[in-house]
Coordinates of C-alpha atoms in Angstrom, one line a residue:
M18 CA 313.3 344.7 66.1
T19 CA 310.8 347.0 66.0
D20 CA 308.2 348.4 63.9
N21 CA 310.0 351.3 62.1
A22 CA 313.8 349.2 62.2
P23 CA 314.8 348.7 58.0
V24 CA 313.7 344.7 56.8
T25 CA 316.4 343.1 54.6
R26 CA 316.4 340.0 52.5
A27 CA 318.5 338.2 55.5
D28 CA 315.5 338.7 58.0
F29 CA 313.4 336.2 55.3
D30 CA 316.4 333.1 56.2
R31 CA 315.8 334.4 60.3
Y32 CA 312.3 334.9 60.2
H33 CA 310.9 332.6 57.0
A34 CA 310.4 328.7 56.7
P35 CA 312.8 327.8 53.8
N36 CA 310.4 327.1 51.1
Y37 CA 310.6 329.5 48.4
A38 CA 314.3 331.3 47.4
P39 CA 313.3 334.9 47.0
S40 CA 316.0 337.5 45.0
D41 CA 318.2 339.2 46.5
F42 CA 315.9 342.7 46.7
V43 CA 312.6 343.3 49.1
P44 CA 310.2 345.3 46.7
L45 CA 308.0 348.3 48.4
R46 CA 306.7 349.6 46.6
G47 CA 304.1 350.0 42.2
E48 CA 302.6 351.9 40.2
G49 CA 301.6 350.6 37.7
S50 CA 304.3 348.2 35.7
R51 CA 306.5 349.8 37.9
V52 CA 308.4 348.9 41.4
W53 CA 310.4 350.5 43.5
D54 CA 313.1 348.2 46.5
V55 CA 313.7 349.6 50.2
D56 CA 316.2 351.2 48.0
G57 CA 314.6 353.0 45.7
K58 CA 316.3 351.3 42.4
D59 CA 313.4 350.6 40.3
Y60 CA 312.2 347.5 38.3
I61 CA 310.1 347.2 35.6
D62 CA 307.5 344.5 36.0
L63 CA 306.6 342.2 34.0
A64 CA 306.2 339.2 36.3
G65 CA 302.7 340.7 37.3
G66 CA 303.2 338.4 40.4
I67 CA 303.1 335.3 38.4
A68 CA 300.0 336.2 36.3
V69 CA 298.1 338.3 39.4
T70 CA 298.7 342.0 38.6
S71 CA 296.6 342.5 36.3
V72 CA 295.6 345.6 35.7
G73 CA 299.1 346.5 37.3
H74 CA 299.8 348.2 40.9
C75 CA 298.3 349.8 42.4
H76 CA 295.0 350.7 39.7
P77 CA 293.4 354.1 41.5
E78 CA 289.4 351.8 40.6
V79 CA 290.4 348.7 42.4
V80 CA 292.3 351.3 45.3
N81 CA 289.1 353.0 45.5
A82 CA 286.8 349.7 45.9
L83 CA 289.6 347.7 48.9
A84 CA 288.6 351.1 51.2
D85 CA 284.9 351.5 49.2
Q86 CA 284.2 348.2 51.0
A87 CA 287.1 348.0 54.0
G88 CA 285.0 351.0 55.8
K89 CA 282.1 349.2 55.0
L90 CA 282.3 344.7 55.8
W91 CA 284.9 343.2 55.9
H92 CA 283.6 340.2 56.9
V93 CA 280.7 337.8 57.9
S94 CA 281.7 333.7 57.0
N95 CA 279.1 331.9 54.6
L96 CA 277.1 331.5 57.4
H97 CA 275.0 334.5 55.4
T98 CA 276.0 336.2 52.2
N99 CA 276.8 339.1 51.3
E100 CA 276.4 342.1 48.2
P101 CA 279.8 342.3 46.6
A102 CA 279.6 338.3 46.1
L103 CA 276.4 338.6 45.0
K104 CA 277.1 341.4 42.6
L105 CA 280.8 339.4 41.3
A106 CA 279.2 335.7 40.9
K107 CA 276.5 337.4 38.9
Q108 CA 278.8 339.7 37.3
L109 CA 280.8 336.6 36.8
V110 CA 277.9 334.5 35.3
A111 CA 276.9 336.7 33.2
T112 CA 279.8 337.2 30.8
T113 CA 280.8 333.1 31.0
F114 CA 279.3 330.0 30.2
A115 CA 278.5 329.8 33.5
D116 CA 274.9 328.8 35.7
K117 CA 276.5 328.9 39.1
V118 CA 279.8 330.3 41.1
L119 CA 281.8 329.2 44.1
F120 CA 283.9 331.2 45.2
C121 CA 287.2 330.4 47.5
N122 CA 290.7 332.2 48.0
S123 CA 293.4 331.5 45.5
G124 CA 293.8 328.5 42.5
A125 CA 295.1 325.1 44.3
E126 CA 291.7 325.7 46.7
A127 CA 289.9 326.8 42.9
N128 CA 291.2 323.3 40.7
E129 CA 290.3 320.9 44.6
G130 CA 286.8 322.5 44.5
A131 CA 286.6 321.7 40.7
L132 CA 287.9 318.3 40.5
K133 CA 285.6 317.9 44.0
M134 CA 282.8 318.7 42.5
A135 CA 283.1 316.5 39.4
R136 CA 283.5 313.4 42.0
R137 CA 281.4 314.5 43.9
W138 CA 278.4 314.9 40.5
A139 CA 280.2 311.3 39.2
F140 CA 279.7 309.8 42.5
N141 CA 276.2 311.5 43.0
E142 CA 275.2 310.5 39.2
H143 CA 277.2 307.3 38.2
G144 CA 278.7 305.5 41.1
E145 CA 282.1 304.8 42.9
E146 CA 283.4 303.1 39.8
K147 CA 283.7 306.3 37.9
D148 CA 286.4 307.7 39.4
E149 CA 289.5 308.7 36.9
I150 CA 290.8 312.3 36.5
I151 CA 292.3 312.5 33.6
S152 CA 295.9 314.9 33.5
F153 CA 298.3 316.2 31.5
T154 CA 302.4 315.5 31.3
N155 CA 304.1 319.4 32.6
S156 CA 300.6 319.9 34.0
F157 CA 300.3 322.5 37.4
H158 CA 297.0 323.0 39.1
G159 CA 298.1 323.9 43.1
R160 CA 300.1 322.8 45.9
T161 CA 297.6 320.7 48.2
L162 CA 298.1 317.7 48.0
F163 CA 294.8 316.4 45.5
T164 CA 296.3 319.2 43.3
V165 CA 299.3 318.2 43.5
T166 CA 299.2 315.5 42.2
A167 CA 296.4 315.6 39.9
G168 CA 299.5 318.3 38.3
G169 CA 302.3 316.8 35.2
Q170 CA 305.3 317.6 37.7
P171 CA 306.1 314.5 39.7
K172 CA 309.2 317.0 41.4
Y173 CA 305.4 319.1 43.8
S174 CA 304.0 315.5 44.9
Q175 CA 307.2 313.5 45.3
G176 CA 308.0 312.7 49.4
F177 CA 304.6 313.6 50.4
G178 CA 302.5 310.4 49.9
P179 CA 301.1 308.2 49.5
L180 CA 298.9 310.4 47.4
P181 CA 295.5 310.5 45.8
G182 CA 294.8 307.6 43.7
A183 CA 292.6 307.3 40.5
I184 CA 294.9 310.3 38.5
T185 CA 296.0 309.5 34.7
H186 CA 298.7 311.5 33.3
L187 CA 299.0 311.8 29.8
P188 CA 300.6 314.1 26.6
F189 CA 299.4 316.7 26.7
N190 CA 298.0 317.4 22.8
D191 CA 298.2 313.8 21.7
I192 CA 295.0 313.0 21.0
D193 CA 295.7 309.8 20.1
A194 CA 297.1 309.3 24.0
L195 CA 293.5 310.8 25.1
K196 CA 291.0 308.9 23.0
A197 CA 293.2 305.4 24.4
A198 CA 292.9 306.9 27.5
V199 CA 289.2 308.1 28.0
S200 CA 286.2 306.2 29.1
Q201 CA 283.0 305.0 30.6
K202 CA 285.8 305.2 34.3
T203 CA 286.8 308.7 33.9
C204 CA 285.6 311.3 36.1
A205 CA 286.6 314.8 34.6
V206 CA 289.9 315.3 32.1
I207 CA 291.7 319.2 33.4
I208 CA 293.5 320.8 31.0
E209 CA 295.3 323.9 31.3
P210 CA 294.7 325.3 28.1
I211 CA 298.2 327.2 27.8
Q212 CA 300.5 325.3 30.1
G213 CA 302.3 328.5 32.6
E214 CA 304.5 327.0 34.6
G215 CA 305.1 323.8 32.7
G216 CA 306.8 326.4 29.4
V217 CA 303.4 327.8 27.8
N218 CA 302.8 325.2 26.1
Q219 CA 299.6 325.9 24.1
A220 CA 297.3 322.9 23.6
T221 CA 295.4 322.6 19.7
T222 CA 292.2 323.6 18.8
E223 CA 291.7 320.5 17.8
F224 CA 292.8 318.7 21.3
L225 CA 290.4 320.7 23.2
V226 CA 287.8 319.9 20.4
A227 CA 288.9 315.8 20.6
A228 CA 288.7 316.3 25.0
R229 CA 284.8 317.9 24.6
E230 CA 283.7 315.0 22.0
L231 CA 285.1 311.6 24.8
C232 CA 284.2 313.5 27.8
D233 CA 280.8 314.0 26.1
A234 CA 280.5 310.7 24.2
N235 CA 281.5 309.0 27.9
D236 CA 279.6 311.2 29.6
A237 CA 282.6 312.6 32.0
A238 CA 283.1 316.4 33.1
L239 CA 285.1 318.9 31.2
I240 CA 288.2 321.2 33.2
F241 CA 290.0 323.7 32.2
D242 CA 291.6 325.2 34.3
E243 CA 292.2 329.0 33.8
V244 CA 293.8 329.8 36.6
Q245 CA 296.9 332.0 34.7
T246 CA 295.1 331.9 31.2
G247 CA 291.8 333.6 32.3
N248 CA 290.8 337.2 33.2
G249 CA 291.5 338.3 30.6
R250 CA 295.1 337.0 30.1
T251 CA 295.4 335.5 26.0
G252 CA 292.8 338.7 25.0
K253 CA 289.6 337.1 25.7
L254 CA 287.9 337.5 28.7
F255 CA 288.6 333.4 29.6
A256 CA 290.7 332.0 26.9
Y257 CA 288.5 329.1 26.1
E258 CA 286.6 331.8 24.6
N259 CA 289.7 331.4 21.4
S260 CA 289.1 327.3 20.5
G261 CA 284.7 328.1 21.2
V262 CA 285.9 324.5 23.2
V263 CA 283.0 325.4 26.2
P264 CA 284.1 323.4 29.3
D265 CA 281.2 321.8 31.5
I266 CA 283.5 323.3 35.2
M267 CA 286.1 326.1 35.2
S268 CA 288.2 327.5 38.1
T269 CA 290.5 331.3 38.2
A270 CA 292.1 332.7 40.1
K271 CA 295.4 334.5 40.3
G272 CA 294.1 337.9 37.7
M273 CA 291.3 337.7 39.0
G274 CA 291.7 339.9 42.0
N275 CA 294.8 342.1 40.6
G276 CA 296.7 340.6 43.9
F277 CA 293.6 340.4 46.6
P278 CA 293.5 336.8 47.5
I279 CA 290.1 334.9 46.1
G280 CA 289.5 332.7 43.2
A281 CA 286.6 331.2 41.7
V282 CA 285.3 327.6 40.4
L283 CA 283.2 329.0 37.6
A284 CA 280.0 325.3 36.7
K285 CA 277.7 324.0 34.6
E286 CA 274.1 323.8 36.6
E287 CA 273.9 320.5 36.7
F288 CA 277.5 320.1 38.5
A289 CA 277.4 322.5 40.1
K290 CA 274.2 321.5 41.8
H291 CA 275.8 318.2 43.5
L292 CA 277.5 320.3 46.2
V293 CA 275.1 321.0 48.8
P294 CA 275.5 322.6 52.1
G295 CA 278.1 320.0 53.9
T296 CA 280.0 318.8 50.9
H297 CA 282.8 321.4 50.3
G298 CA 283.0 324.7 52.0
T299 CA 286.0 327.8 53.1
T300 CA 285.8 330.2 56.1
Y301 CA 287.3 333.1 53.9
G302 CA 285.9 332.3 49.7
G303 CA 283.6 335.5 49.0
N304 CA 284.4 337.3 51.5
P305 CA 282.8 341.3 51.3
L306 CA 287.0 342.3 51.2
G307 CA 287.8 340.2 48.6
C308 CA 284.5 340.5 46.3
A309 CA 284.6 344.2 46.3
V310 CA 288.1 344.3 44.2
A311 CA 287.1 341.0 41.9
L312 CA 284.2 343.0 41.1
A313 CA 286.6 346.6 40.4
V314 CA 289.0 344.5 38.2
H315 CA 286.3 342.8 36.1
K316 CA 284.8 345.9 34.4
I317 CA 288.5 347.1 33.5
I318 CA 289.6 343.6 31.9
A319 CA 285.7 343.2 30.4
D320 CA 286.4 345.6 28.6
A321 CA 286.9 346.2 24.5
N322 CA 289.3 347.8 24.4
T323 CA 291.4 346.4 28.0
L324 CA 291.2 343.0 25.3
D325 CA 292.2 344.1 21.8
G326 CA 295.2 345.9 23.9
V327 CA 296.1 342.9 25.7
I328 CA 296.3 341.3 21.8
S329 CA 298.3 344.0 20.2
K330 CA 300.6 344.7 23.3
G331 CA 301.7 340.6 23.2
D332 CA 302.0 341.3 19.3
H333 CA 304.3 344.6 20.3
L334 CA 306.4 342.2 23.1
K335 CA 306.8 339.2 21.1
E336 CA 308.5 341.2 18.1
G337 CA 311.1 342.9 20.6
L338 CA 312.2 339.3 22.0
R339 CA 311.9 337.7 18.8
N340 CA 314.2 340.8 17.3
M341 CA 316.7 339.6 19.9
N342 CA 317.4 337.1 18.0
F343 CA 318.5 335.2 20.7
F344 CA 315.2 332.9 21.5
T345 CA 315.0 330.0 20.1
E346 CA 311.0 330.4 20.6
V347 CA 308.8 333.0 20.9
R348 CA 304.9 331.7 21.7
G349 CA 301.9 331.7 24.0
A350 CA 299.0 334.5 23.7
G351 CA 298.1 337.0 24.8
L352 CA 300.2 338.4 27.4
L353 CA 301.0 334.7 28.1
I354 CA 304.3 334.6 26.6
G355 CA 307.5 331.7 26.5
A356 CA 310.3 332.4 25.1
A357 CA 312.6 329.2 24.7
L358 CA 316.4 329.3 25.7
P359 CA 318.5 327.9 22.9
E360 CA 320.5 324.8 23.9
T361 CA 324.1 326.3 24.3
H362 CA 321.7 327.4 27.4
K363 CA 319.6 324.5 28.5
G364 CA 318.7 324.8 32.5
K365 CA 319.3 328.3 32.8
A366 CA 316.2 329.9 32.5
G367 CA 316.7 331.0 36.2
E368 CA 319.6 332.9 35.7
L369 CA 319.0 335.2 32.4
V370 CA 316.0 335.9 35.2
K371 CA 318.3 336.3 38.1
L372 CA 320.3 339.0 35.8
A373 CA 317.3 341.0 34.2
A374 CA 316.3 341.6 37.7
Q375 CA 319.7 343.0 38.1
N376 CA 319.4 344.9 34.7
G377 CA 315.9 346.4 36.4
V378 CA 313.0 343.9 34.8
L379 CA 311.3 341.4 36.4
M380 CA 310.7 338.6 34.9
L381 CA 309.8 334.2 35.5
V382 CA 310.6 330.8 34.5
A383 CA 308.2 328.4 33.3
G384 CA 310.1 325.0 33.3
P385 CA 314.1 325.5 33.0
D386 CA 314.6 326.2 29.7
V387 CA 311.6 328.3 29.0
V388 CA 311.3 332.3 30.7
R389 CA 308.2 334.1 31.3
F390 CA 306.1 337.2 30.7
A391 CA 303.2 338.1 32.0
P392 CA 302.7 341.8 32.7
S393 CA 299.5 344.3 34.0
L394 CA 297.3 344.4 31.0
L395 CA 297.2 347.8 31.0
I396 CA 301.0 347.7 30.8
E397 CA 301.8 350.8 28.1
D398 CA 304.2 349.8 24.5
E399 CA 306.8 352.3 25.5
V400 CA 307.0 351.1 29.3
L401 CA 307.5 347.4 26.7
D402 CA 310.1 349.3 24.6
S403 CA 311.7 349.8 27.8
A404 CA 312.1 346.5 29.2
V405 CA 313.1 345.6 26.3
E406 CA 316.2 346.9 26.4
R407 CA 316.5 346.1 29.5
I408 CA 316.2 342.4 29.2
K409 CA 318.5 343.3 26.0
S410 CA 321.6 344.1 28.3
A411 CA 320.6 341.0 30.5
V412 CA 321.0 338.5 27.8
S413 CA 323.9 339.3 26.0
E414 CA 325.9 339.5 29.8
F415 CA 323.7 336.0 29.4
S416 CA 325.5 335.1 26.2
A417 CA 328.7 336.1 27.1
G418 CA 329.6 333.7 30.1

């Protein structure tokens, strides 16, 4: 095989480990909210690379930021700091609750860092007995051994034991269960404001308020996993702003780099100060390329017009989905939307996603019974309308059989 030889889907099966099952087509290029495959077929992208391409494919300002930095400095390691990392950290602190920022490369790494930060804080301040982490059923926090154990979906951790201990899972949005569980042994409570992978399930404000009060009463850290809900996805820069409940530590990634791998842990000073030199690290985290891209993305997303548009575009897409009279519920916030399948089609979300791709629109699943939408925050209404028409065609085929 030469560099100029055409690639096919079969090459994946030949050369890749089989831990993914990619679609039958091979995307080649993208622009805005559209993607073209190697055969020239076009798709409207309502998946956003799993809520990643937050400002669309090949946004010119982001491309320019990457190209400009690529001509200056790619990597120096964390033996040194760099200009883009300093500028990005300053901007994130200025626009959030946080006092400090720790850069990494992905959402899993961000959650790993957040959980380690909480454990180190508890160890230093309260001793080794204060180690319990409370998480919730159907949650998803990443694929490292620590984060996959913290996640509330056992299918992802089975067969990888022994697993890290002192992790408790509770029913999501169950305030009574939370009150019964949080104690002086609790190190941290970790919550997704909206469970993305688990079904687009939104935490109630009352639940988040209770979590904050219980953490305060028991001197535990409140961690929000905003890997998917952050970076404008819900119509706020970060989803915690929707409830007014402020966490102590927050993870983010996905839409932060628009496809360039970058993540971050944002934290209050009293927690961040416990990660002193030697306690945690990453070779690539905070590298100049990723931070330059993320800074350009952040400036676009933080604009009030962008955030207002997320709300209106989300409402527009929800209306189109509801008007199909097929989905039993259309839920979510901003442009993180889940549509629940009727009882007659339970367990077949993946089949509908495949049919939608055949009809030229990219979607996601959120468990076996829910299809999920996480398009570019800048997607145009007319593109959404075209996507809805393509989804209608897919739903018609799906319903028929």
